[in-house]
């Protein structure tokens, strides 16, 4: 209880309400990496939306995807919180580009998980929530509605029904290992996106995580006639950038 009171006090002093924005509404969209923006209907994290990452499977790459989704918003000044992921390490978050001084972790929310998530939604820009087993759709629907009302972005980690967009790892391969030797350096992931409304058209990309300034990315058309964007595998020389090819209407 004392820990939750300290967390609430600290957030109240340091974080403005997520629903606050300037008169022009410019803060309604939080930035993401350009590659991940191809998966989202607004090319960013729209305040009030629910963007699920899942279902979460061991060693699936879901944690890397979740951290990559937060990185740009965090660096731009947004506060982020992660609830219910005790294995998440600060080193991994830092390597993904997240500003640790704007990251709140609640690894063990316990039986009050819905209350903790709701409190964070009230004051934090992006809230990642790993739902415990057996949580009802009534509870998850209420949390999504609260995020819409407060202007926070809710990022469920794992199985979640009714999300505006669901991002899922469909394939992955590590880079860096040779025949019996080497060091894991990065991972190529295939990420699919499905949703409703503006996100109803399926999308898919292949991306390196963690990424550097030179990236391999292929955005694969989800439906006939859709635009395909391809960046070829980056050359070995530092500082050079691969050419960009746009194909489609």
Short mmCIF file of C-alpha atoms in Angstrom, two decimals:
data_model
loop_
_atom_site.label_atom_id
_atom_site.label_comp_id
_atom_site.label_asym_id
_atom_site.label_seq_id
_atom_site.Cartn_x
_atom_site.Cartn_y
_atom_site.Cartn_z
CA UNK A 1 0.00 0.00 0.00
CA UNK A 2 2.79 2.41 0.91
CA UNK A 3 4.48 1.77 -2.43
CA UNK A 4 1.30 2.62 -4.33
CA UNK A 5 0.87 5.84 -2.30
CA UNK A 6 4.43 6.92 -3.08
CA UNK A 7 3.94 6.14 -6.78
CA UNK A 8 0.70 8.12 -6.88
CA UNK A 9 2.26 11.09 -5.10
CA UNK A 10 5.26 11.16 -7.42
CA UNK A 11 3.14 10.97 -10.56
CA UNK A 12 0.81 13.68 -9.31
CA UNK A 13 3.77 16.05 -8.93
CA UNK A 14 5.67 15.17 -12.09
CA UNK A 15 3.10 14.25 -14.72
CA UNK A 16 0.45 16.45 -16.24
CA UNK A 17 -2.95 14.86 -16.96
CA UNK A 18 -2.73 12.91 -20.20
CA UNK A 19 -5.90 14.61 -21.47
CA UNK A 20 -4.21 18.03 -21.45
CA UNK A 21 -3.17 19.36 -24.86
CA UNK A 22 -2.65 22.69 -26.51
CA UNK A 23 -5.49 24.54 -28.21
CA UNK A 24 -4.52 23.26 -31.65
CA UNK A 25 -4.77 19.63 -30.53
CA UNK A 26 -1.19 18.99 -31.66
CA UNK A 27 -0.56 16.59 -28.80
CA UNK A 28 -3.30 14.18 -29.89
CA UNK A 29 -0.69 12.04 -31.67
CA UNK A 30 2.41 10.64 -30.01
CA UNK A 31 5.36 9.78 -32.29
CA UNK A 32 6.62 6.30 -33.10
CA UNK A 33 9.52 5.08 -35.22
CA UNK A 34 8.75 5.58 -38.94
CA UNK A 35 8.76 1.82 -39.55
CA UNK A 36 6.16 1.16 -36.85
CA UNK A 37 4.15 4.14 -38.05
CA UNK A 38 3.42 2.15 -41.21
CA UNK A 39 1.35 -0.20 -39.05
CA UNK A 40 -0.80 2.48 -37.42
CA UNK A 41 -3.65 4.32 -39.17
CA UNK A 42 -2.42 7.75 -38.00
CA UNK A 43 1.29 6.79 -38.26
CA UNK A 44 1.57 7.39 -34.52
CA UNK A 45 -0.03 6.59 -31.17
CA UNK A 46 -3.36 8.40 -31.13
CA UNK A 47 -4.38 9.57 -27.69
CA UNK A 48 -7.40 7.68 -26.41
CA UNK A 49 -6.64 4.60 -28.49
CA UNK A 50 -5.86 1.03 -27.44
CA UNK A 51 -2.91 -0.56 -29.27
CA UNK A 52 -2.34 -4.15 -28.16
CA UNK A 53 0.92 -6.08 -28.47
CA UNK A 54 0.27 -9.77 -28.36
CA UNK A 55 -0.40 -12.46 -27.69
CA UNK A 56 2.77 -12.50 -25.61
CA UNK A 57 4.80 -15.71 -25.93
CA UNK A 58 8.22 -16.49 -24.40
CA UNK A 59 11.08 -15.40 -26.67
CA UNK A 60 8.60 -14.20 -29.31
CA UNK A 61 10.05 -10.70 -29.59
CA UNK A 62 6.94 -9.11 -28.12
CA UNK A 63 8.90 -7.29 -25.41
CA UNK A 64 11.25 -5.78 -28.01
CA UNK A 65 8.25 -4.64 -30.05
CA UNK A 66 6.55 -3.12 -27.00
CA UNK A 67 9.68 -1.18 -26.01
CA UNK A 68 10.22 0.02 -29.58
CA UNK A 69 6.63 1.27 -29.63
CA UNK A 70 7.30 3.49 -26.58
CA UNK A 71 10.75 4.80 -27.49
CA UNK A 72 9.95 7.78 -29.71
CA UNK A 73 7.14 9.06 -27.47
CA UNK A 74 9.39 8.78 -24.43
CA UNK A 75 12.23 10.68 -26.08
CA UNK A 76 9.76 13.37 -27.15
CA UNK A 77 8.83 14.00 -23.51
CA UNK A 78 5.90 11.66 -22.84
CA UNK A 79 5.68 9.64 -19.64
CA UNK A 80 5.28 5.87 -19.97
CA UNK A 81 4.33 3.19 -17.44
CA UNK A 82 4.58 -0.60 -17.57
CA UNK A 83 2.36 -2.68 -15.28
CA UNK A 84 2.66 -6.41 -14.54
CA UNK A 85 5.95 -7.26 -16.28
CA UNK A 86 8.41 -8.10 -13.47
CA UNK A 87 10.99 -9.52 -15.90
CA UNK A 88 11.32 -6.25 -17.80
CA UNK A 89 14.82 -4.82 -17.33
CA UNK A 90 15.82 -1.17 -17.31
CA UNK A 91 18.88 -1.97 -19.44
CA UNK A 92 16.65 -3.36 -22.19
CA UNK A 93 14.43 -0.27 -21.96
CA UNK A 94 17.42 2.04 -22.21
CA UNK A 95 18.86 0.14 -25.18
CA UNK A 96 15.48 0.48 -26.92
CA UNK A 97 15.79 4.26 -26.59
CA UNK A 98 13.35 4.88 -23.74
CA UNK A 99 14.11 7.81 -21.42
CA UNK A 100 14.35 6.09 -18.04
CA UNK A 101 13.57 9.29 -16.13
CA UNK A 102 10.11 9.20 -17.73
CA UNK A 103 9.41 5.50 -17.22
CA UNK A 104 7.36 4.16 -14.28
CA UNK A 105 7.42 0.42 -13.50
CA UNK A 106 4.82 -1.43 -11.42
CA UNK A 107 6.04 -5.04 -11.66
CA UNK A 108 3.69 -6.56 -9.07
CA UNK A 109 0.30 -4.79 -9.03
CA UNK A 110 -1.34 -7.75 -7.30
CA UNK A 111 -5.10 -8.12 -6.95
CA UNK A 112 -5.57 -4.38 -7.49
CA UNK A 113 -4.31 -4.55 -11.08
CA UNK A 114 -7.38 -2.76 -12.55
CA UNK A 115 -7.12 0.04 -9.97
CA UNK A 116 -3.40 0.53 -10.60
CA UNK A 117 -3.86 0.63 -14.39
CA UNK A 118 -6.80 3.04 -14.09
CA UNK A 119 -4.79 5.38 -11.84
CA UNK A 120 -1.90 5.43 -14.31
CA UNK A 121 -4.24 6.09 -17.23
CA UNK A 122 -5.36 9.24 -15.42
CA UNK A 123 -1.87 10.75 -15.38
CA UNK A 124 0.50 8.97 -17.76
CA UNK A 125 0.68 9.36 -21.54
CA UNK A 126 1.27 5.69 -22.45
CA UNK A 127 0.34 2.78 -20.18
CA UNK A 128 1.49 -0.77 -20.96
CA UNK A 129 -0.64 -3.30 -19.08
CA UNK A 130 0.01 -7.04 -18.97
CA UNK A 131 -3.38 -8.42 -17.99
CA UNK A 132 -3.42 -11.24 -15.42
CA UNK A 133 -5.11 -14.52 -16.26
CA UNK A 134 -8.85 -14.48 -15.89
CA UNK A 135 -9.41 -10.72 -16.15
CA UNK A 136 -12.90 -10.13 -17.50
CA UNK A 137 -13.80 -8.26 -20.68
CA UNK A 138 -15.94 -5.96 -18.53
CA UNK A 139 -12.77 -4.76 -16.79
CA UNK A 140 -10.73 -4.43 -19.99
CA UNK A 141 -13.57 -2.55 -21.72
CA UNK A 142 -13.75 -0.12 -18.81
CA UNK A 143 -10.02 0.53 -18.96
CA UNK A 144 -10.17 1.14 -22.72
CA UNK A 145 -13.07 3.55 -22.18
CA UNK A 146 -11.10 5.34 -19.47
CA UNK A 147 -8.14 5.74 -21.82
CA UNK A 148 -10.44 7.27 -24.45
CA UNK A 149 -11.83 9.69 -21.88
CA UNK A 150 -8.48 10.69 -20.37
CA UNK A 151 -6.51 10.88 -23.61
CA UNK A 152 -3.96 8.26 -22.62
CA UNK A 153 -2.71 5.51 -24.93
CA UNK A 154 -3.41 2.05 -23.50
CA UNK A 155 -1.02 -0.66 -24.69
CA UNK A 156 -2.24 -4.09 -23.53
CA UNK A 157 0.55 -6.67 -23.55
CA UNK A 158 -0.87 -10.09 -24.34
CA UNK A 159 -4.31 -11.33 -25.37
CA UNK A 160 -6.85 -8.49 -25.43
CA UNK A 161 -10.19 -8.25 -27.20
CA UNK A 162 -11.54 -5.04 -28.70
CA UNK A 163 -8.26 -3.17 -29.28
CA UNK A 164 -8.22 -0.50 -31.99
CA UNK A 165 -5.04 -2.08 -33.38
CA UNK A 166 -3.33 -5.36 -32.48
CA UNK A 167 0.35 -5.78 -33.35
CA UNK A 168 1.67 -9.33 -33.41
CA UNK A 169 5.03 -10.97 -34.16
CA UNK A 170 4.51 -13.59 -36.84
CA UNK A 171 8.15 -14.52 -37.53
CA UNK A 172 11.64 -13.70 -36.29
CA UNK A 173 15.31 -14.59 -36.71
CA UNK A 174 18.45 -13.55 -34.81
CA UNK A 175 21.52 -12.04 -36.47
CA UNK A 176 25.13 -12.33 -35.31
CA UNK A 177 25.66 -16.05 -34.77
CA UNK A 178 27.99 -17.95 -37.07
CA UNK A 179 28.52 -21.74 -37.24
CA UNK A 180 29.12 -22.42 -33.56
CA UNK A 181 30.35 -18.96 -32.59
CA UNK A 182 29.38 -15.29 -32.54
CA UNK A 183 27.24 -12.92 -30.49
CA UNK A 184 23.55 -12.10 -30.85
CA UNK A 185 23.37 -8.50 -32.08
CA UNK A 186 19.88 -7.85 -33.41
CA UNK A 187 16.70 -9.55 -34.43
CA UNK A 188 14.68 -9.40 -37.62
CA UNK A 189 10.97 -9.50 -36.85
CA UNK A 190 7.91 -9.75 -39.03
CA UNK A 191 5.11 -7.73 -37.44
CA UNK A 192 1.48 -7.79 -38.52
CA UNK A 193 -1.22 -5.28 -37.65
CA UNK A 194 -4.96 -5.83 -37.61
CA UNK A 195 -7.68 -3.67 -36.19
CA UNK A 196 -10.96 -1.97 -36.76
CA UNK A 197 -12.11 1.22 -38.42
CA UNK A 198 -9.18 2.95 -40.11
CA UNK A 199 -6.95 0.01 -39.11
CA UNK A 200 -9.18 -2.67 -40.65
CA UNK A 201 -6.84 -3.30 -43.60
CA UNK A 202 -4.14 -5.82 -42.55
CA UNK A 203 -0.57 -4.56 -42.71
CA UNK A 204 2.78 -6.26 -42.25
CA UNK A 205 6.39 -5.13 -41.94
CA UNK A 206 9.81 -6.73 -41.46
CA UNK A 207 12.17 -4.74 -39.27
CA UNK A 208 15.43 -5.07 -37.36
CA UNK A 209 15.20 -4.63 -33.58
CA UNK A 210 17.08 -3.03 -32.01
CA UNK A 211 17.44 -0.75 -35.01
CA UNK A 212 20.20 1.67 -35.89
CA UNK A 213 20.26 4.60 -38.27
CA UNK A 214 20.64 2.11 -41.13
CA UNK A 215 17.72 -0.30 -41.10
CA UNK A 216 16.28 -3.15 -43.09
CA UNK A 217 12.57 -2.71 -43.47
CA UNK A 218 9.97 -4.11 -45.83
CA UNK A 219 6.35 -3.06 -45.59
CA UNK A 220 4.30 -5.74 -47.27
CA UNK A 221 0.96 -4.83 -48.85
CA UNK A 222 -1.93 -6.24 -46.84
CA UNK A 223 -4.44 -6.06 -49.70
CA UNK A 224 -4.21 -5.93 -53.50
CA UNK A 225 -3.38 -2.43 -54.74
CA UNK A 226 -1.92 -1.30 -51.43
CA UNK A 227 1.37 0.57 -51.34
CA UNK A 228 4.54 -1.41 -50.66
CA UNK A 229 7.59 0.30 -49.14
CA UNK A 230 10.97 -1.42 -49.19
CA UNK A 231 14.34 -0.47 -47.72
CA UNK A 232 17.09 -2.85 -48.81
CA UNK A 233 19.47 -4.40 -46.26
CA UNK A 234 21.91 -1.66 -45.13
CA UNK A 235 25.51 -1.73 -46.39
CA UNK A 236 28.32 -2.49 -43.98
CA UNK A 237 29.87 0.99 -44.13
CA UNK A 238 28.89 3.24 -41.23
CA UNK A 239 26.84 6.31 -41.91
CA UNK A 240 25.53 5.21 -45.32
CA UNK A 241 21.80 4.82 -45.83
CA UNK A 242 20.02 2.26 -47.96
CA UNK A 243 17.87 3.51 -50.87
CA UNK A 244 14.11 3.81 -50.42
CA UNK A 245 11.77 2.34 -53.01
CA UNK A 246 8.05 3.09 -53.14
CA UNK A 247 5.84 0.81 -55.20
CA UNK A 248 2.11 1.18 -55.56
CA UNK A 249 -0.66 3.60 -56.50
#
